[in-house]
Tab-separated table of C-alpha atoms in Angstrom:
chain	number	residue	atom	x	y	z
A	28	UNK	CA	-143.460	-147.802	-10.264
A	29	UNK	CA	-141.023	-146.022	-7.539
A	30	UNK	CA	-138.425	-143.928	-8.477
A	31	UNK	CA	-135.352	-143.622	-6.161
A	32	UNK	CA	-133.688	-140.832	-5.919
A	33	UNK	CA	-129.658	-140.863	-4.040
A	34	UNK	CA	-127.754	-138.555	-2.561
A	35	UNK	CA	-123.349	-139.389	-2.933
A	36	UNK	CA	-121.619	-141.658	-0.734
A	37	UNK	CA	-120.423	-139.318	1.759
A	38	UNK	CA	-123.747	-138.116	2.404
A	39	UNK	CA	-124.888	-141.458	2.864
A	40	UNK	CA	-121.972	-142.094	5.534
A	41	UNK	CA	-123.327	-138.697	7.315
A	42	UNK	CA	-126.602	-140.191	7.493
A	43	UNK	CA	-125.725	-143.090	8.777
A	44	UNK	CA	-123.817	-141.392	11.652
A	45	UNK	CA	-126.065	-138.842	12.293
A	46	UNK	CA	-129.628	-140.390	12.049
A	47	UNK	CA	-130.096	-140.992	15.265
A	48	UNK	CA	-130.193	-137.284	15.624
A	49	UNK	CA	-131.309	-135.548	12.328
A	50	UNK	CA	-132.663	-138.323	9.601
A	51	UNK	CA	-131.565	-136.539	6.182
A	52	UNK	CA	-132.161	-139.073	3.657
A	53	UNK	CA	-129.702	-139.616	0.277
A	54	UNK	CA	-131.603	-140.626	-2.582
A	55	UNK	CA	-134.723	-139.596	-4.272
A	56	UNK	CA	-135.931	-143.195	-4.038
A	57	UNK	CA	-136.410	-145.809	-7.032
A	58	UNK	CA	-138.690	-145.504	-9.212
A	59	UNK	CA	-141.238	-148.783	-9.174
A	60	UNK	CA	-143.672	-149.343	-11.750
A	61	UNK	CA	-146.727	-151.409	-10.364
A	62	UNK	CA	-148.993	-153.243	-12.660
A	63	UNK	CA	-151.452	-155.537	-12.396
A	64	UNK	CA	-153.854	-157.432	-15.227
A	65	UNK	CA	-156.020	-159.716	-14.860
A	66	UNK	CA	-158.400	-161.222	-17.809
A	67	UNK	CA	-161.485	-162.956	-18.063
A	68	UNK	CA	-161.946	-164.827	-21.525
A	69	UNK	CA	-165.209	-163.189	-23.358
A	70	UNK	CA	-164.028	-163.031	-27.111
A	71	UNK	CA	-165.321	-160.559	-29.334
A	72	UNK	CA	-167.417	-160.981	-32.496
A	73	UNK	CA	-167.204	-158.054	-35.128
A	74	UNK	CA	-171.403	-157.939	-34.887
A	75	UNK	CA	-170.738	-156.569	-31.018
A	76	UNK	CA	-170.656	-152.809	-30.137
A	77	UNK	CA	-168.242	-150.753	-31.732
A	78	UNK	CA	-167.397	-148.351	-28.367
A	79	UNK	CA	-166.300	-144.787	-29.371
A	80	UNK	CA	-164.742	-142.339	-27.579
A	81	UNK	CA	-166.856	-140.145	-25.454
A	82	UNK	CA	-164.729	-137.090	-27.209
A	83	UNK	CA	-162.582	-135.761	-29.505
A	84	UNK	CA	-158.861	-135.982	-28.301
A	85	UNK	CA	-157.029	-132.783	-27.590
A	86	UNK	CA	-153.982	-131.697	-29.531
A	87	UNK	CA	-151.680	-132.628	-26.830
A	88	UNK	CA	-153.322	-135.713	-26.055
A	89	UNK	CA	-152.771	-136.893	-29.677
A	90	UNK	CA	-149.167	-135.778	-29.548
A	91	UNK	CA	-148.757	-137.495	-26.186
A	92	UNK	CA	-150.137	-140.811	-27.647
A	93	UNK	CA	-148.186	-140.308	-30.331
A	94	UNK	CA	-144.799	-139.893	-29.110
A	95	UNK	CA	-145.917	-142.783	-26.135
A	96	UNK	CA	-146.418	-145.174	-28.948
A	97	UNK	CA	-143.001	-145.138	-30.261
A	98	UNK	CA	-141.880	-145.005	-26.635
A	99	UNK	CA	-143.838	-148.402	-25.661
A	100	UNK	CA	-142.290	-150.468	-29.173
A	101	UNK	CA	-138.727	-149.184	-28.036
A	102	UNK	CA	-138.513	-149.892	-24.541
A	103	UNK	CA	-140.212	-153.413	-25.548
A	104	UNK	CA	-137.979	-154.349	-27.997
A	105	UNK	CA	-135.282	-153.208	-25.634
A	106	UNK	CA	-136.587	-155.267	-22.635
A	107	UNK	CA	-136.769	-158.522	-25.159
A	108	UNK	CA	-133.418	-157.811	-26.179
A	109	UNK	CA	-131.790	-157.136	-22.708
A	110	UNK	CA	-133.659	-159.676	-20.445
A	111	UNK	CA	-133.191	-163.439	-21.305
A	112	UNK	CA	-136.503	-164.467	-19.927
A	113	UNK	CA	-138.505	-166.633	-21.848
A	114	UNK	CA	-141.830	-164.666	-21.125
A	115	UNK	CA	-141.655	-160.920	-20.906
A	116	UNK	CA	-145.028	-158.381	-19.669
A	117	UNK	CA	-144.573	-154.914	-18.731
A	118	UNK	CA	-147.042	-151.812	-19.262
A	119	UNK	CA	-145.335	-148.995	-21.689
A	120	UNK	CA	-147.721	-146.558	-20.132
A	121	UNK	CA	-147.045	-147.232	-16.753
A	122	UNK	CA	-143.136	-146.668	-17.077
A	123	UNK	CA	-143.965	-143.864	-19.065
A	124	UNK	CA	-146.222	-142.093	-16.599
A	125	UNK	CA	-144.159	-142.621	-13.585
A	126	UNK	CA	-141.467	-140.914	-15.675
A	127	UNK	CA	-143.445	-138.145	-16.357
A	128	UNK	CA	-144.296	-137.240	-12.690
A	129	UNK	CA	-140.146	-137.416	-11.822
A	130	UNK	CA	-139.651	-135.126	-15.426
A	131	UNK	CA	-141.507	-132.413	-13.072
A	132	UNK	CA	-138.563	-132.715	-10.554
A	133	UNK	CA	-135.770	-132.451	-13.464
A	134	UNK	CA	-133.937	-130.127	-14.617
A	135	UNK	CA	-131.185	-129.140	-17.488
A	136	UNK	CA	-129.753	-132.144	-19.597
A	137	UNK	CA	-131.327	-134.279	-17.149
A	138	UNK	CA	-134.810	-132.832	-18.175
A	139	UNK	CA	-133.802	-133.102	-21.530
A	140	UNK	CA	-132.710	-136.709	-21.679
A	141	UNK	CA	-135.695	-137.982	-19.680
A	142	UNK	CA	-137.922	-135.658	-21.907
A	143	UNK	CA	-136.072	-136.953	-25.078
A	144	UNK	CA	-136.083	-141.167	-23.955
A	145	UNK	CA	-139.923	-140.625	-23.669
A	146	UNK	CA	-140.083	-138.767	-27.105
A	147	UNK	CA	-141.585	-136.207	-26.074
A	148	UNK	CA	-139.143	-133.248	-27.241
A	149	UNK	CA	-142.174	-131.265	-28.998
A	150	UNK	CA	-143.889	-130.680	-25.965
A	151	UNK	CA	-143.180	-128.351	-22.684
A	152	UNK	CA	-143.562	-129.472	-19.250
A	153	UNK	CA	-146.962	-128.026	-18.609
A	154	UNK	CA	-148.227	-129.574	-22.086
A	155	UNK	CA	-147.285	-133.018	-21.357
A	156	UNK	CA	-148.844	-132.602	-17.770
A	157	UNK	CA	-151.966	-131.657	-18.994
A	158	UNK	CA	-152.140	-134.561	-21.476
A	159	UNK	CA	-151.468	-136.866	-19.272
A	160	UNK	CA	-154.154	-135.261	-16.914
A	161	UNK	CA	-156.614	-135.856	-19.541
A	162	UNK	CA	-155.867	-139.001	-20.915
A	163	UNK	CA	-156.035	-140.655	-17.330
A	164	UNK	CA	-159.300	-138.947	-16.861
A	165	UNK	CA	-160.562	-140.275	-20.531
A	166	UNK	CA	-159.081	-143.956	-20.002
A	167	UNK	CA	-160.528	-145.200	-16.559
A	168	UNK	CA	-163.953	-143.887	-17.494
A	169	UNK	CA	-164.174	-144.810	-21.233
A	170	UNK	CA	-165.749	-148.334	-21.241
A	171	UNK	CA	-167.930	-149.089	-18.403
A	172	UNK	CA	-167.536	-152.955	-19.154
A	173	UNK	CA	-163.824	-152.975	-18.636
A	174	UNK	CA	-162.338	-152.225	-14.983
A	175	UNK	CA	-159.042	-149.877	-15.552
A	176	UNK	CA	-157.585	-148.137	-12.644
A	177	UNK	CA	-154.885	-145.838	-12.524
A	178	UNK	CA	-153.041	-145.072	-9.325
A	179	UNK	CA	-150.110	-142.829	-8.372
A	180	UNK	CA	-148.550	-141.976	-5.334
A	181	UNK	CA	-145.586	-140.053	-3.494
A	182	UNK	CA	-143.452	-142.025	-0.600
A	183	UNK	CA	-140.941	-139.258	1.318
A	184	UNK	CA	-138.499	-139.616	4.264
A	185	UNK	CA	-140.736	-137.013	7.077
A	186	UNK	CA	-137.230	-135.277	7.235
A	187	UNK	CA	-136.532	-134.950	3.743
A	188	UNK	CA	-137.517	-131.263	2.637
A	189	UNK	CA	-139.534	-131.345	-0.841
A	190	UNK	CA	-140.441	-128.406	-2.927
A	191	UNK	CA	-144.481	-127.841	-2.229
A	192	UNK	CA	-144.715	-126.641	-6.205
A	193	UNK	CA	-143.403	-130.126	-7.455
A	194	UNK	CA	-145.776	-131.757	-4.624
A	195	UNK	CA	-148.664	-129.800	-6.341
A	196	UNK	CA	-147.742	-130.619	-9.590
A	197	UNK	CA	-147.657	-134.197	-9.460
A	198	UNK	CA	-150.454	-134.296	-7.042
A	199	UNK	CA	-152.793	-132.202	-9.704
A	200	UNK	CA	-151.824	-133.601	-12.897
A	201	UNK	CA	-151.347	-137.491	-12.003
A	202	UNK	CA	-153.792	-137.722	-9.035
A	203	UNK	CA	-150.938	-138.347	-6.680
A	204	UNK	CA	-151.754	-139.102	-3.206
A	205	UNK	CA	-149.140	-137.540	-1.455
A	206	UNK	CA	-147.670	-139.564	1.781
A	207	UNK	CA	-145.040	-138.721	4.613
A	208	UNK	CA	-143.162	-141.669	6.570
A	209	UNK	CA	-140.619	-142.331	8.839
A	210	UNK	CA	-138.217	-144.492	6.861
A	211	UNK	CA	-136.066	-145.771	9.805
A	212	UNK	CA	-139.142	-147.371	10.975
A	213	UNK	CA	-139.919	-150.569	9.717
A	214	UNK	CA	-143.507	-150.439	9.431
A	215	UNK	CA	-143.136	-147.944	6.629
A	216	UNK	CA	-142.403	-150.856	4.131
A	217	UNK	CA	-145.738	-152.381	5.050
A	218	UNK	CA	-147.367	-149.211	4.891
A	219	UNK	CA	-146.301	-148.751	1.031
A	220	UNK	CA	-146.756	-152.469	0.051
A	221	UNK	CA	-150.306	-152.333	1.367
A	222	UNK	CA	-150.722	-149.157	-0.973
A	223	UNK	CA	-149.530	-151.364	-3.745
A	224	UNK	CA	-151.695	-154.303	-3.139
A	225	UNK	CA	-155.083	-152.260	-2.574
A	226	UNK	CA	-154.734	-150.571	-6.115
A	227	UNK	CA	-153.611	-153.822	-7.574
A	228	UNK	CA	-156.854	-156.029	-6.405
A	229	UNK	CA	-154.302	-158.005	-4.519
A	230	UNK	CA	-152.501	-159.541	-7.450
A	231	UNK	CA	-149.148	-157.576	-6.603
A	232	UNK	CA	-148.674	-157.814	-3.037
A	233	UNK	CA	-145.396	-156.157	-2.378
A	234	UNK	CA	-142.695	-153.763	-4.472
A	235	UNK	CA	-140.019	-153.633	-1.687
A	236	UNK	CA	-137.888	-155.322	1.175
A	237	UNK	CA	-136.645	-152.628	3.011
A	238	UNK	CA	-135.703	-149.104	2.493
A	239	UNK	CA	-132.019	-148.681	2.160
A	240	UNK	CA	-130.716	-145.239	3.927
A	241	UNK	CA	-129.995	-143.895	0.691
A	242	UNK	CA	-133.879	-143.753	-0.501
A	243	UNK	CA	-135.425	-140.397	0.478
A	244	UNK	CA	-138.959	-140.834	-1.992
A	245	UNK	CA	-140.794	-143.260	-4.197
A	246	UNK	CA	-142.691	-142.337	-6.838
A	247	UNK	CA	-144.995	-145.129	-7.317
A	248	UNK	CA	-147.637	-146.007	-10.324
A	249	UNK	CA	-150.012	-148.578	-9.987
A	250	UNK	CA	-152.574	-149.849	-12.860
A	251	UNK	CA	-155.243	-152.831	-12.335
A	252	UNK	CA	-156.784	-153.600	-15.219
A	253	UNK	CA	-160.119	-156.327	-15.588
A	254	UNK	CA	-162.010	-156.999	-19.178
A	255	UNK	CA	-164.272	-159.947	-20.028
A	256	UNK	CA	-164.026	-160.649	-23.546
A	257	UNK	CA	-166.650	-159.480	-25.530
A	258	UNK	CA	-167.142	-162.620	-26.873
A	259	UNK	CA	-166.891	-165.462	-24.733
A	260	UNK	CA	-164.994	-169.242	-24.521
A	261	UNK	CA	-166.371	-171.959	-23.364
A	262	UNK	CA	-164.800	-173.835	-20.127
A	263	UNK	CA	-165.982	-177.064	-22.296
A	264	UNK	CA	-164.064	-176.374	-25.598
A	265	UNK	CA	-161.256	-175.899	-23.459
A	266	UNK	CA	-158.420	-179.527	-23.704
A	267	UNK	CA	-154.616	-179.943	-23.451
A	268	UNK	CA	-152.926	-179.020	-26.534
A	269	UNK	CA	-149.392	-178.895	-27.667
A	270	UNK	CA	-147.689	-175.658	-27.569
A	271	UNK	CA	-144.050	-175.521	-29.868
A	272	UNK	CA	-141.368	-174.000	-28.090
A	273	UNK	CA	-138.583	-172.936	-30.215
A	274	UNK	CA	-136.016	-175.441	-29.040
A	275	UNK	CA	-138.114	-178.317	-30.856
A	276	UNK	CA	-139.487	-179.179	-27.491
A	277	UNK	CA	-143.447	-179.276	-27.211
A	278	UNK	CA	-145.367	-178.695	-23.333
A	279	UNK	CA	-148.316	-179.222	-23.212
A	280	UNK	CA	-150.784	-176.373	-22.671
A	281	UNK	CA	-154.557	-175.495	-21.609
A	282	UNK	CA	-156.003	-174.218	-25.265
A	283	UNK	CA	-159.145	-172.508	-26.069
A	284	UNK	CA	-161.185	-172.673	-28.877
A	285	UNK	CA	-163.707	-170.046	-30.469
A	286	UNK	CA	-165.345	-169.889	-33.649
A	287	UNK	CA	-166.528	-165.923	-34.552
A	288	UNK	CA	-165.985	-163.360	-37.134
A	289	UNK	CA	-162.975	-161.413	-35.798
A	290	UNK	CA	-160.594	-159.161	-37.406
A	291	UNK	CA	-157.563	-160.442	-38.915
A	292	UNK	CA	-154.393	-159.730	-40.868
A	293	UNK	CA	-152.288	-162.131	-42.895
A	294	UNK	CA	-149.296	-161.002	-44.634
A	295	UNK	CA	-145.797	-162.821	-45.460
A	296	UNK	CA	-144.887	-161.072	-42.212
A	297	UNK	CA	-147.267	-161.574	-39.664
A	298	UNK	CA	-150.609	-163.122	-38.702
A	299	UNK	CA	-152.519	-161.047	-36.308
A	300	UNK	CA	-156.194	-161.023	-34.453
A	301	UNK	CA	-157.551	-158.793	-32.559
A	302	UNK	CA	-159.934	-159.400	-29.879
A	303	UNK	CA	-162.000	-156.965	-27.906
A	304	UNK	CA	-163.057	-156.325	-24.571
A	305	UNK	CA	-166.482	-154.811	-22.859
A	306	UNK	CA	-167.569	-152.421	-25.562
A	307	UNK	CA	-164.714	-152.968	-27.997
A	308	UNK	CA	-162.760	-150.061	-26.910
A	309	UNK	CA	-160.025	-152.181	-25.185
A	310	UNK	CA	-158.480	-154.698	-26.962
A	311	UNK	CA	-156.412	-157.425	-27.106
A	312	UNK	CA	-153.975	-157.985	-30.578
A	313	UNK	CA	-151.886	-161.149	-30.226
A	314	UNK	CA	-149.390	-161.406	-33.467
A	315	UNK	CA	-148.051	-164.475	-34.505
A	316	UNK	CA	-144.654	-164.481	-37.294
A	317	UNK	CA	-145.668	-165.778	-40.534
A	318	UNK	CA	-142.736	-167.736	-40.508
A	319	UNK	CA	-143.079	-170.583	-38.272
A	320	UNK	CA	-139.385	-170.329	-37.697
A	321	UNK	CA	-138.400	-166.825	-37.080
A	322	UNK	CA	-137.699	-166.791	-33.318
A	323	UNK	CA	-140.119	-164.302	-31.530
A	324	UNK	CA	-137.142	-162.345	-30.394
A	325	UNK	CA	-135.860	-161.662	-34.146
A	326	UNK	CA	-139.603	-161.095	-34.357
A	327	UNK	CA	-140.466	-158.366	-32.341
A	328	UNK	CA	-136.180	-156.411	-32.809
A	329	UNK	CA	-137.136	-156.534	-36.633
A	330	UNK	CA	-141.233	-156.348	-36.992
A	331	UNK	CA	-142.440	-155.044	-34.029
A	332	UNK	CA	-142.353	-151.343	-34.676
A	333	UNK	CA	-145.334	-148.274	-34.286
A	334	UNK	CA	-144.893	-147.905	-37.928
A	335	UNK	CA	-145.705	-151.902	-38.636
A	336	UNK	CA	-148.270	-151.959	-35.889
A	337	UNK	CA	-150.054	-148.619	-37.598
A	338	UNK	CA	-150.028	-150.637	-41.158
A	339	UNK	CA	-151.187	-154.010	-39.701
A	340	UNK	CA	-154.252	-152.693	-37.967
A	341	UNK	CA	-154.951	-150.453	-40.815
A	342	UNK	CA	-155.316	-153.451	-42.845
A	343	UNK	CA	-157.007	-155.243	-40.140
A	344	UNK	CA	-160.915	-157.027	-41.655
A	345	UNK	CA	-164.034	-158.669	-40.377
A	346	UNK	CA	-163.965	-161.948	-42.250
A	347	UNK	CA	-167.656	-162.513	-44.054
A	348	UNK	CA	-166.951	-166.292	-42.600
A	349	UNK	CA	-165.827	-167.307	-38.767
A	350	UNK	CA	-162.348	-167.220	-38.261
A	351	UNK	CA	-161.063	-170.157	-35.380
A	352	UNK	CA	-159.346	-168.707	-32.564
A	353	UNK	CA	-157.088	-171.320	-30.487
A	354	UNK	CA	-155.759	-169.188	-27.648
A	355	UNK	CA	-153.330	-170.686	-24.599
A	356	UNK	CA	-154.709	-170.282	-21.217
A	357	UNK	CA	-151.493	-168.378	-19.238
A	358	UNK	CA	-150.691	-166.900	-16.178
A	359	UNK	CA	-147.325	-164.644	-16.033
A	360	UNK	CA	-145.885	-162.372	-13.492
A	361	UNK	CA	-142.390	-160.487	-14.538
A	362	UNK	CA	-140.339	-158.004	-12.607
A	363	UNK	CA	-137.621	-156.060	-14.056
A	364	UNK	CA	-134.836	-153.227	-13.289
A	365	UNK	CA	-134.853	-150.349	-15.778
A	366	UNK	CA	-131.637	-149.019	-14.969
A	367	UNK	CA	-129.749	-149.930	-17.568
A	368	UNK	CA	-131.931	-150.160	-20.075
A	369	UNK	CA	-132.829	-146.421	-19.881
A	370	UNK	CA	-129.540	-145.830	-19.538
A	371	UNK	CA	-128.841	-147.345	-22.961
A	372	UNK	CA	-131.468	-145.402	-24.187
A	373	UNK	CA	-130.827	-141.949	-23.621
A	374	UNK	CA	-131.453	-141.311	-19.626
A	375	UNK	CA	-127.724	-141.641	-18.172
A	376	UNK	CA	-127.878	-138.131	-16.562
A	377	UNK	CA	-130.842	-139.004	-14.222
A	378	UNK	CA	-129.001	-142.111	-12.791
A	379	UNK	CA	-125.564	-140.222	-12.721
A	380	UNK	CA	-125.027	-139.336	-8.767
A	381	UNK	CA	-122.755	-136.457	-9.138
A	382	UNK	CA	-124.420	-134.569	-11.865
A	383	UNK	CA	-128.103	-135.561	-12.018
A	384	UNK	CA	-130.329	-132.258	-11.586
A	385	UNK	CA	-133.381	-132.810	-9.661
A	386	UNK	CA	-133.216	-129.425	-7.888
A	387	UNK	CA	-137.206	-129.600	-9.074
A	388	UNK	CA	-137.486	-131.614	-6.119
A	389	UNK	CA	-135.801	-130.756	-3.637
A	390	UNK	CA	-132.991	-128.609	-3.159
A	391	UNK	CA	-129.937	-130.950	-1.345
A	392	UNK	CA	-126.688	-129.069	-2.021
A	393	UNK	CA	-123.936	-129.504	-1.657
A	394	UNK	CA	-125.288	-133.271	-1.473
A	395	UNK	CA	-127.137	-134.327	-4.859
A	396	UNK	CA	-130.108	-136.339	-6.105
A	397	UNK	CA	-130.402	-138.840	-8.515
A	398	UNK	CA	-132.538	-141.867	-9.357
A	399	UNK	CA	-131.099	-144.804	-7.693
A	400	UNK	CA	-133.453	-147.702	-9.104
A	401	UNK	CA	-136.349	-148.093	-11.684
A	402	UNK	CA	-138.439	-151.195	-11.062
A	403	UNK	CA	-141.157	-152.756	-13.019
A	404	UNK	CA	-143.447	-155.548	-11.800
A	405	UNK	CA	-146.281	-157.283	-13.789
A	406	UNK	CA	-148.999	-159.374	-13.499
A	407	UNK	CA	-151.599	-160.835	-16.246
A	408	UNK	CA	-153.970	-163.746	-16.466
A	409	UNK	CA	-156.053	-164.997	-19.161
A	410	UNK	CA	-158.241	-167.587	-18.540
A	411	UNK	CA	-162.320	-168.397	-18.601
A	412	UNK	CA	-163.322	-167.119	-15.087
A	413	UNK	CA	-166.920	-165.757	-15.659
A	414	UNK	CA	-167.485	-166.867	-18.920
A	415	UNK	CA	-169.772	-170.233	-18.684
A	416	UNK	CA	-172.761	-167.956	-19.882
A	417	UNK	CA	-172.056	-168.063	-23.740
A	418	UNK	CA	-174.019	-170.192	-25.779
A	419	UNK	CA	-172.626	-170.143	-28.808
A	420	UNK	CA	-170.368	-172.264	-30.012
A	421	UNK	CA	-168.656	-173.417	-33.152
A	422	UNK	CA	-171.286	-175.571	-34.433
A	423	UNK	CA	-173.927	-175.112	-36.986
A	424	UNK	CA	-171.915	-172.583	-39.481
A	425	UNK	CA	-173.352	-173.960	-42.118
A	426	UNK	CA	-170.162	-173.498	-44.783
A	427	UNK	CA	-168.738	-176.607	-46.749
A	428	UNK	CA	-164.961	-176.238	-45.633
A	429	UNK	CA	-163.104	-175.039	-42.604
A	430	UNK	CA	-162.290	-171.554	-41.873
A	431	UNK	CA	-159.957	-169.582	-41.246
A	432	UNK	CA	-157.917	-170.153	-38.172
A	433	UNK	CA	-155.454	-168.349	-35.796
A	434	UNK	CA	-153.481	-171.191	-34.132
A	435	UNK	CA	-151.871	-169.759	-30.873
A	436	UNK	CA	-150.094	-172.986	-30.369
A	437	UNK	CA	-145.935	-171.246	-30.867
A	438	UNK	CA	-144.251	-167.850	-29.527
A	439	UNK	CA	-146.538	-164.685	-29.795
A	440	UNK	CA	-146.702	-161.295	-28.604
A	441	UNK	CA	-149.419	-160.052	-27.487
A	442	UNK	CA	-150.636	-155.913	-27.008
A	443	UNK	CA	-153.626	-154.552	-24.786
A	444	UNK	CA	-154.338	-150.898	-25.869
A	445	UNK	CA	-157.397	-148.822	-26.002
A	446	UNK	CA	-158.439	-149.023	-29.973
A	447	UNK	CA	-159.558	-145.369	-30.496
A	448	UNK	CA	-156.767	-143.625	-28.928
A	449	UNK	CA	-154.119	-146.240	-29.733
A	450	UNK	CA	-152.583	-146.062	-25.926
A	451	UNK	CA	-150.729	-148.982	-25.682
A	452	UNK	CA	-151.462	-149.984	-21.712
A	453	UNK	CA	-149.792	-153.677	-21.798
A	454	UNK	CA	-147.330	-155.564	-24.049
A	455	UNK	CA	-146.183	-158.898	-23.657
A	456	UNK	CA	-143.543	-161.593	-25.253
A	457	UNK	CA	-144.856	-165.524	-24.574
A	458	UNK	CA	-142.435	-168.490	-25.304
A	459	UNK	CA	-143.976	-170.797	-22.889
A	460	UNK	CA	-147.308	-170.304	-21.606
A	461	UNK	CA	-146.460	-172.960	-18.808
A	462	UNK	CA	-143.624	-171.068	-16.596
């Protein structure tokens, strides 16, 4: 994710006069969120490997979590609310990280409202740094089975004077690589893009166009995440299916079928599975309404909350029979401008141009930074790549009547988080699997 900071209009109009001579760059540059998913289908059975975490979690870390998981259910219900796109994906902790390395560049009520929109108004700077430090450090290294990278960077204009403390900061705390560039030339956007596509496996190739001669830095966080299921499905059990949309309309949809003992909810709110990757430390929870004709907007603005999510998977249980698991095949990319949505959630100061403080970063006066774009693009798959090599099936159970089943066949969300912890990495909105 880049960040994009501005500097005013007349600045802008000096640049553009002057750059020939002295390239002084107007914006801070956009803030960019990169993410990229991609997963192999290996369901999990409830007999596999419970995975633990390698430690306890620090104070801050838990407070961090905390605060991030109420973060991730607001700006999702926010995105399914403000973007009219029938399939939604974005990474909570992505945006929320990215944020976090600009917060070190704010100051005043812009510190505050950035601080505040990420709810993270119990903690000082240096606290929230050094969660975020090590919780980065804990995630990519806590289940060998699973493939989670984290990547950030820094993009500046080579005449564009940054403070060396916020460089250090960022560059300590987040793992920043830290990069200088000649904007004007145009080989700088392939430079960045081919950041973005190496710490994405290839799956997001590009973030930007062009720079515009406002954009003096991106800020720019990348995460790539792999898991095979723990459990596998079988590339034979896999046939066309019908898939409800909510219009009345069916498509018709690649579904796959497994037959384990997973952990479930059912209430008169909300069915819900949850399926695990590599050791069981990742996993996947898709959630289903219980009403078959509550839209999945209405769904996640009124149920999809930390508080709901906390209760459900505190009541989730192991079935003593097999539950059946019919689970779309999909394949969804998404891309999204943050602007206004963090606007409408607190953060108006960091995108106001004449009175945005980001003297953290550098120090412009009597021109002014500000963030001039937050940009989010997304990539998942789920499908059975790699996952020929389970044997077992749904036959032979050996009980008298059918179990249980989870029919993925209508609108669901979806959530990929890191079980012990409860860091939500990935959250996503499907109304049609096939677009």
């Amino acid at each position: 994710m880049p960040l994009v900071v501005e500097f005013n209009n007349e600045f802008i109009e000096f640049r553009r006069n002057m750059k020939i001579l002295n390239k002084l760059y107007t914006a801070i540059a956009l803030l960019i969120f990169f993410i990229a998913i991609a997963c192999n289908t290996n369901l999990t059975g409830p007999d596999g490997p419970k995975g633990e975490l390698p430690r306890e979690l620090t104070q801050n870390e838990k407070r961090l979590i905390e605060a991030d998981q109420v973060f991730s259910y607001e700006i999702f219900r926010n995105t399914v609310a403000f973007d009219d796109e029938e399939n939604v994906f974005i990474s909570p902790l992505s945006i929320s990280m990215a944020l976090a390395m600009t917060l070190n560049g704010a100051q005043g009520e812009t510190y505050n409202q950035m601080r505040e929109t990420l709810k993270l108004q119990g903690m000082d700077l240096e606290q929230i740094n050094d969660a975020f430090k090590s919780l980065i450090d804990l995630l990519v290294n806590v289940d060998p089975e699973v493939t989670f990278k984290i990547a950030n960077s820094i993009w500046y204009e080579e005449n564009f004077t940054v403070k060396q403390d916020f460089l250090e900061r960022v560059q300590s705390h987040y793992n920043a690589s830290i990069h200088e560039l000649d904007f004007l030339d145009p080989a700088s956007v392939n430079t960045i893009n081919l950041w973005v596509k190496e710490n994405t496996e290839g799956l997001i190739e590009k973030i930007i166009d062009e720079i515009d001669d406002d954009i003096v830095m991106y800020l720019i966080n990348a995460l790539y995440f792999k898991g095979d299921w723990l459990r596998q499905f079988d590339k034979k059990d896999t046939r066309p299916s019908d898939f409800y949309l909510e219009n009345g309309q069916t498509v018709t949809v690649d579904m796959m079928y497994q037959q384990d003992r997973f952990a479930t909810y059912f209430s008169d709110e909300v069915e819900m599975i949850e399926l695990p990757y590599g050791d069981s430390l990742f996993t996947m929870t898709v959630l289903l309404p219980a009403d078959r004709n509550m839209p999945i907007d209405r769904f996640v603005d009124e149920k999809v909350t930390a508080q709901n999510l906390k209760n459900w998977r505190s009541n989730l249980l192991v079935s003593s029979r097999d539950v059946m698991i019919h689970l779309p095949k999909f394949e969804l990319e998404y891309e999204i401008e943050y602007n206004d949505i963090l606007k409408a959630m607190g953060m108006e100061l960091p995108f106001d141009e004449w009175n945005a403080d980001f003297k953290g970063i550098a120090d412009v006066s009597p021109q002014n930074l500000y963030i001039s774009e937050v940009k989010h693009k997304t990539f998942v798959r789920v499908d059975e790549e790699g996952t020929e090599a389970a044997a077992v099936t749904s036959v032979g159970v050996g009980v008298t009547s059918m179990p249980p089943a989870v029919v993925v066949d209508r609108p669901f969300v979806f959530i990929i988080h890191e079980r012990e912890s409860g860091t939500n990495l990935f959250m996503g909105k499907v109304k049609n699997p096939t677009i």
